[in-house]
Structures are given as C-alpha cells and as structure tokens.
Coordinates of C-alpha atoms in Angstrom, one line a residue:
X156 CA 202.5 43.1 165.6
X157 CA 202.6 46.4 163.8
X158 CA 200.0 48.9 164.6
X159 CA 197.6 50.3 161.8
X160 CA 199.2 53.8 162.3
X161 CA 202.9 52.8 161.8
X162 CA 204.4 54.7 158.7
X163 CA 206.0 52.4 155.9
X164 CA 209.5 53.7 156.7
X165 CA 209.1 52.5 160.3
X166 CA 207.7 49.2 159.4
X167 CA 210.9 48.6 157.2
X168 CA 213.1 49.6 160.1
X169 CA 211.8 47.1 162.6
X170 CA 211.5 44.1 160.2
X171 CA 213.3 40.9 161.5
X172 CA 215.2 38.2 159.9
X173 CA 215.1 35.0 162.3
X174 CA 218.1 32.8 161.8
X175 CA 217.8 29.1 163.1
X176 CA 221.0 26.9 162.4
X177 CA 220.4 23.2 162.7
X178 CA 222.0 19.7 162.4
X179 CA 220.0 16.5 162.7
X180 CA 217.4 17.7 164.7
X181 CA 214.4 16.6 162.9
X182 CA 212.4 15.8 166.1
X183 CA 213.1 19.3 167.5
X184 CA 213.3 21.8 164.9
X185 CA 209.5 22.1 164.2
X186 CA 208.9 23.4 167.8
X187 CA 211.6 26.2 167.1
X188 CA 210.3 27.1 163.8
X189 CA 206.5 27.3 165.0
X190 CA 207.7 29.5 168.0
X191 CA 209.4 32.0 165.7
X192 CA 206.5 31.9 163.1
X193 CA 204.0 32.7 165.7
X194 CA 205.9 35.9 166.4
X195 CA 206.6 37.0 162.9
X196 CA 204.9 40.2 161.6
X197 CA 204.6 41.5 158.1
X198 CA 208.0 41.7 156.4
X199 CA 209.7 39.3 158.8
X200 CA 211.4 36.3 157.5
X201 CA 212.6 32.9 159.1
X202 CA 215.8 31.4 157.7
X203 CA 216.6 27.8 158.5
X204 CA 220.3 26.9 157.7
X205 CA 220.7 23.2 157.7
X206 CA 224.3 22.3 158.3
X207 CA 224.2 19.3 156.4
X208 CA 221.9 17.1 158.3
X209 CA 221.3 13.4 157.3
X210 CA 218.2 12.8 159.2
X211 CA 214.6 13.8 158.1
X212 CA 215.2 17.7 158.8
X213 CA 214.3 18.7 155.2
X214 CA 211.1 16.5 155.2
X215 CA 209.8 17.7 158.5
X216 CA 210.1 21.2 157.4
X217 CA 208.0 20.7 154.0
X218 CA 204.8 21.9 155.5
X219 CA 206.4 25.3 156.4
X220 CA 208.3 26.0 153.1
X221 CA 206.0 28.8 152.0
X222 CA 206.6 30.7 155.4
X223 CA 210.3 29.8 155.8
X224 CA 213.6 30.0 153.8
X225 CA 215.2 26.7 153.9
X226 CA 219.0 26.6 153.0
X227 CA 221.1 23.4 153.0
X228 CA 224.9 23.9 153.2
X229 CA 227.7 21.3 153.7
X230 CA 228.4 20.4 157.3
X231 CA 230.7 23.2 158.7
X232 CA 229.5 23.9 162.3
X233 CA 227.2 26.3 164.1
X234 CA 229.3 29.4 163.2
X235 CA 229.3 28.9 159.5
X236 CA 225.6 28.2 159.7
X237 CA 224.9 31.3 161.6
X238 CA 227.1 33.3 159.2
X239 CA 225.5 32.1 156.2
X240 CA 222.1 33.1 157.8
X241 CA 223.7 36.6 158.4
X242 CA 224.4 36.8 154.7
X243 CA 221.0 35.7 153.6
X244 CA 219.2 38.0 156.0
X245 CA 217.4 40.9 154.2
X246 CA 216.1 42.7 157.3
X247 CA 217.8 45.5 159.7
X248 CA 217.2 43.5 162.7
X249 CA 218.4 39.8 163.1
X250 CA 217.3 37.4 165.8
X251 CA 218.9 34.1 166.4
X252 CA 217.2 30.9 167.7
X253 CA 218.8 27.6 168.0
X254 CA 216.9 24.8 166.7
X255 CA 216.4 22.9 170.1
X256 CA 215.1 26.1 171.9
X257 CA 211.9 28.1 171.6
X258 CA 210.7 31.6 172.4
X259 CA 208.3 32.7 174.9
X260 CA 205.4 34.9 174.0
X261 CA 206.3 38.7 173.1
X262 CA 210.0 37.9 172.8
X263 CA 210.3 39.4 169.3
X264 CA 207.7 42.2 169.8
X265 CA 209.3 43.6 172.9
X266 CA 212.8 43.4 171.4
X267 CA 211.6 45.1 168.2
X268 CA 210.0 47.9 170.1
X269 CA 213.1 48.4 172.2
X270 CA 215.5 48.5 169.1
X271 CA 213.1 50.8 167.3
X272 CA 213.0 53.2 170.0
X273 CA 216.8 53.0 170.9
X274 CA 218.5 53.2 167.4
X275 CA 221.9 53.7 169.2
X276 CA 222.0 50.1 170.5
X277 CA 223.5 47.5 168.5
X278 CA 222.1 44.5 170.3
X279 CA 219.9 43.4 173.0
X280 CA 219.3 40.0 174.8
X281 CA 217.3 38.8 177.8
X282 CA 217.1 36.2 180.6
X283 CA 216.2 32.7 179.7
X284 CA 214.7 29.7 181.3
X285 CA 216.4 26.3 181.1
X286 CA 214.5 23.1 180.8
X287 CA 216.9 20.4 182.0
X288 CA 214.8 17.4 181.4
X289 CA 212.8 15.1 183.9
X290 CA 210.6 18.2 184.6
X291 CA 213.6 20.1 186.1
X292 CA 213.7 23.8 185.5
X293 CA 216.2 26.5 186.0
X294 CA 214.7 30.2 186.0
X295 CA 216.9 33.1 185.4
X296 CA 219.6 30.8 184.0
X297 CA 221.7 33.8 182.8
X298 CA 222.1 35.2 186.3
X299 CA 222.7 31.7 187.7
X300 CA 225.5 30.9 185.4
X301 CA 227.2 34.0 186.3
X302 CA 226.7 33.6 190.1
X303 CA 224.9 36.9 190.4
X304 CA 221.4 38.0 191.3
X305 CA 221.8 41.3 189.5
X306 CA 223.0 40.4 186.2
X307 CA 222.0 43.8 184.5
X308 CA 223.6 45.9 187.2
X309 CA 226.8 43.8 187.0
X310 CA 227.0 44.0 183.2
X311 CA 225.6 47.6 182.3
X312 CA 224.7 49.4 185.6
X313 CA 221.3 50.5 187.0
X314 CA 218.2 49.7 185.0
X315 CA 215.1 51.7 184.0
X316 CA 211.4 50.2 183.5
X317 CA 210.9 49.1 180.0
X318 CA 207.7 51.2 179.8
X319 CA 209.9 54.3 180.2
X320 CA 211.6 53.5 177.0
X321 CA 209.0 51.8 174.8
X322 CA 205.4 50.7 174.9
X323 CA 204.6 47.4 176.6
X324 CA 202.7 44.6 174.7
X325 CA 199.3 44.0 175.9
X326 CA 199.2 41.8 179.0
X327 CA 202.9 42.4 179.6
X328 CA 204.1 43.3 183.1
X329 CA 206.9 45.9 183.3
X330 CA 210.5 44.8 183.9
X331 CA 213.8 46.5 184.1
X332 CA 216.0 47.3 180.9
X333 CA 219.7 48.1 181.5
X334 CA 221.4 50.0 178.6
X335 CA 225.1 50.9 178.1
X336 CA 228.5 49.8 177.2
X337 CA 229.3 46.3 178.1
X338 CA 232.5 45.6 176.4
X339 CA 234.7 45.9 179.6
X340 CA 232.3 43.7 181.7
X341 CA 232.2 41.0 179.0
X342 CA 235.8 40.1 179.6
X343 CA 234.6 38.3 182.9
X344 CA 233.0 35.6 180.5
X345 CA 230.1 34.7 178.2
X346 CA 227.0 36.4 179.3
X347 CA 224.7 36.5 176.0
X348 CA 222.9 33.3 174.7
X349 CA 222.2 33.5 171.0
X350 CA 218.5 32.4 171.4
X351 CA 217.8 35.5 173.6
X352 CA 219.4 38.1 171.4
X353 CA 218.5 40.5 168.6
X354 CA 221.1 42.4 166.7
X355 CA 221.2 45.5 164.3
X356 CA 222.6 45.4 161.1
X357 CA 224.2 48.8 161.5
X358 CA 225.1 50.8 158.3
X359 CA 228.5 52.3 158.4
X360 CA 230.0 49.7 160.8
X361 CA 232.2 46.7 160.0
X362 CA 229.9 43.6 159.9
X363 CA 230.4 41.3 162.6
X364 CA 230.4 37.4 162.1
X365 CA 231.0 34.5 164.2
X366 CA 234.5 33.0 164.3
X367 CA 234.5 29.8 162.3
X368 CA 237.7 28.4 163.6
X369 CA 236.4 27.7 167.1
X370 CA 233.4 25.5 167.9
X371 CA 232.9 26.7 171.5
X372 CA 232.8 30.4 173.0
X373 CA 232.1 31.5 169.3
X374 CA 229.1 33.4 170.7
X375 CA 231.3 35.1 173.4
X376 CA 233.6 36.4 170.6
X377 CA 230.7 37.5 168.5
X378 CA 228.9 39.6 171.0
X379 CA 232.1 40.9 172.5
X380 CA 233.0 42.3 169.1
X381 CA 229.5 43.9 168.7
X382 CA 230.0 45.4 172.2
X383 CA 233.2 46.8 171.0
X384 CA 231.3 48.8 168.4
X385 CA 228.6 50.2 170.3
X386 CA 226.1 50.1 173.3
X387 CA 223.8 47.0 174.2
X388 CA 220.6 46.4 176.3
X389 CA 219.7 43.6 178.8
X390 CA 216.1 43.0 179.2
X391 CA 215.7 41.4 182.7
X392 CA 212.8 39.1 181.7
X393 CA 212.8 35.4 180.5
X394 CA 212.0 35.7 176.8
X395 CA 213.2 32.2 175.7
X396 CA 213.4 28.6 176.8
X397 CA 216.7 26.6 176.2
X398 CA 216.3 22.9 176.3
X399 CA 219.3 21.2 177.8
X400 CA 220.3 17.6 177.8
X401 CA 217.9 16.4 175.2
X402 CA 220.4 14.1 173.8
X403 CA 220.1 15.2 170.2
X404 CA 223.3 16.2 168.2
X405 CA 225.1 19.3 169.1
X406 CA 226.6 21.9 166.7
X407 CA 229.5 22.8 169.1
X408 CA 232.4 20.9 170.7
X409 CA 232.0 20.7 174.4
X410 CA 235.0 19.0 175.9
X411 CA 236.2 20.7 179.1
X412 CA 239.8 21.3 178.0
X413 CA 238.6 22.6 174.8
X414 CA 236.2 25.0 176.4
X415 CA 239.1 26.5 178.4
X416 CA 241.3 26.7 175.4
X417 CA 238.6 28.4 173.3
X418 CA 237.9 30.9 176.1
X419 CA 241.5 31.8 176.2
X420 CA 241.6 32.2 172.5
X421 CA 238.6 34.6 172.5
X422 CA 240.1 36.6 175.5
X423 CA 243.5 37.0 173.7
X424 CA 241.9 37.8 170.3
X425 CA 239.5 40.5 171.6
X426 CA 240.8 42.3 174.6
X427 CA 244.4 41.1 174.4
X428 CA 244.7 42.6 170.8
X429 CA 243.0 45.9 171.9
X430 CA 245.6 48.4 172.5
X431 CA 243.3 51.0 173.9
X432 CA 241.7 48.6 176.3
X433 CA 244.9 47.3 177.5
X434 CA 246.3 51.0 178.1
X435 CA 243.2 52.0 180.1
X436 CA 242.7 48.6 182.2
X437 CA 245.6 46.3 181.8
X438 CA 244.9 44.7 185.1
X439 CA 241.5 43.4 184.0
X440 CA 243.0 41.6 181.2
X441 CA 245.7 39.8 183.1
X442 CA 243.4 38.9 185.9
X443 CA 241.0 37.3 183.2
X444 CA 243.9 35.6 181.7
X445 CA 245.2 34.2 185.2
X446 CA 241.7 32.7 185.8
X447 CA 241.4 31.0 182.5
X448 CA 244.9 29.6 182.7
X449 CA 243.9 28.1 186.2
X450 CA 240.6 26.9 184.6
X451 CA 242.6 25.1 182.0
X452 CA 244.7 23.4 184.6
X453 CA 241.7 22.2 186.3
X454 CA 240.2 20.8 183.2
X455 CA 243.5 19.0 182.2
X456 CA 243.4 17.4 185.8
X457 CA 239.8 16.3 185.5
X458 CA 240.9 14.8 182.0
X459 CA 243.6 12.9 183.8
X460 CA 246.3 14.6 181.8
X461 CA 248.5 15.5 185.0
X462 CA 251.7 15.8 182.8
X463 CA 250.3 18.7 180.7
X464 CA 248.7 20.2 184.0
X465 CA 252.2 20.3 185.5
X466 CA 253.5 22.2 182.3
X467 CA 250.9 24.7 182.5
X468 CA 251.6 25.2 186.2
X469 CA 255.1 26.1 185.5
X470 CA 254.0 28.6 182.8
X471 CA 251.5 30.2 185.4
X472 CA 254.5 31.0 187.5
X473 CA 252.5 31.2 190.6
X474 CA 252.1 28.9 193.7
X475 CA 249.0 27.0 193.7
X476 CA 249.9 24.5 196.3
X477 CA 246.9 22.3 196.1
X478 CA 246.9 22.1 192.2
X479 CA 250.6 21.4 192.3
X480 CA 250.0 18.5 194.6
X481 CA 247.3 17.2 192.6
X482 CA 249.4 16.9 189.4
X483 CA 251.3 14.1 191.1
X484 CA 248.3 12.2 192.6
X485 CA 246.2 9.2 191.5
X486 CA 243.0 9.8 189.6
X487 CA 240.7 9.3 192.8
X488 CA 242.5 11.8 194.9
X489 CA 242.6 14.3 191.8
X490 CA 238.8 14.1 191.6
X491 CA 238.4 14.7 195.2
X492 CA 240.8 17.5 195.3
X493 CA 238.9 19.1 192.3
X494 CA 235.5 18.8 194.1
X495 CA 237.0 20.7 197.2
X496 CA 238.3 23.3 194.8
X497 CA 235.1 23.9 193.1

C-alpha cells in the first residue's frame, strides 16, 4: 500500500493495471480475482477479459463489478484476450494473472516498489509454486523446469538483496534480485510465466503485444521482445501459485508437436530475424535451432508420425543413430527408445 508521505506524482507512476484473461472458468476465476483485489492500492485496476465464455463466468463476477472492469470479447485465444487487456489498461505498470492461478501476499507491492526504484527495467518476474493436485506441490517451479538451481544467475548474472534496491514490505524476509539484460539468455527457452510478471508501459518505445497467430510459446515471444528493448529483473522468491491439472478449459493449444512447432516459430521470428544478434553470436542461434529440430522429431515419434520424423531427420543433416533407428520401429519400441532418450 502507499505510504502517507508518497507524492501524487509517485502514486501515479506506481499504479498497476491487472489483466486477467479467462475462458469458461467460472469455478476458478473468483479465487484469482480476490487474490488480485486483495493487493490493489488506490488507483489500481483489475481488468477481466472474458474470451467468449459460455459458462457462468459473467454471473459469478457480478458481486465484484464495482471493483473490476469486465470486458467480454468473441473467443479468440489467450493472446488476443491479453492484448485487449493491454489496450484497456490505463496505468503505467501492468501485471498479468491467469484465471486459474493466484498471487501470494506482497506480490504486487514488492514488484511495484522494485519497478518504481529501478525505472530502467521494463519488466520483472519471480519464482512460482505449482500446485499439481492431490496435495502435490512443486516449489521453485521456474528453476525446476529449466533444470537449474540458480535461475537468476543463469539468466541475468549475480544478484543483490532486494533491500539494497527497495524497501521490503513488513514481515518480508530479504531475497536476491537479479537485474540486467536477459535477451541473449532467453534464447534457451521460456523462463517467464505471465502470472509472475509485471511490465512497464514504456513511453518512447514500441508497444509490445502477444502474438495472436500461435497459441503456445506466445509468452516466450512477448517477453523476449520486451527483453530486446531493455533490462529486466528476476525476483528469487515465490510470489504466485499456479494450479496445474485442474481439468478446466485451457486458453492454449498444448499438443506436443505443436509446442515444438511454436517454439521454432518464436526462435526464428525473434533471434533469427535479428541481424545484430546473428552477427554477434551466430553459434547460439544455430545451436538453439538444432535442439528444437531434434525436439520436434522426438515429438513426432511420440505422436506416432514416423514418416514425418524421417523427413525431418533428413533435413537435420546430422547423424542421430537412435532416432533414425526408431523411425522404422513399432510404437512400443519407439516409446521405449524415447524413454531412454529422455
């Protein structure tokens, strides 16, 4: 919350617009909305963009209508919903919250303080906790998914205590913050979950929107384009809970082959179309492209499309003996071989 001594100009600069896209999640969205409203300060706003829900989403939000902006649009996917929220947002800071997730205490306040004290950073994000159902929990899920124990160092280099950059909230323990340029390191894959992020609407810079022609890896492209424009900060503290496997409708396409396809699309559109990056580090791009091509072949094998896997292996022009062997094998042997590979 704002302190009594905060100047009016400062209060305007740290106001937050919360964007919550949703589709047919009437049973979940109230939790998300409440967790956002609980962290709102004077001048903040919560925008729910309903991506054409056909369930009771509109009705369950009626008790909150005096505290939120509810905006219904024709069904078009999560990127279109988030982009509509970006167009509606009136504040200089924007925080994203998926409708099946929730924020932990102090999330907005800590990020607001950091963004205010470091006006050069274009976005910040944090660690997250995954609730997997059946009382299973994955702590520090971002680091887990990128197979590292030191995510901040891997993405941005050494960190410093939050307290050395901004004032901690009451009853908050200190934690590391890593600040810098992460454009080059993001080529390794998605590292930012929307639910943990806060971005700055930066005057004088091109506005970045989520790509609407893909429905997976769209967040990777969005945050990579932001990282191309300026520095970012990683807050090494769990500030959000992501609920996984709840069975409600998803706003994204998640088939294995499609995931690999979209990641290749993003890689080629962001780094592959950046002449300056390709001149400075061509090896990084070609290495990442090779890894994604191999990933796509593996996904094709898992999907049973051995014919297309053979085509892609020929295009790869490298010897992957086990993969080549598996493209001619029955499904059971393919699955066994893929288990060995992974």
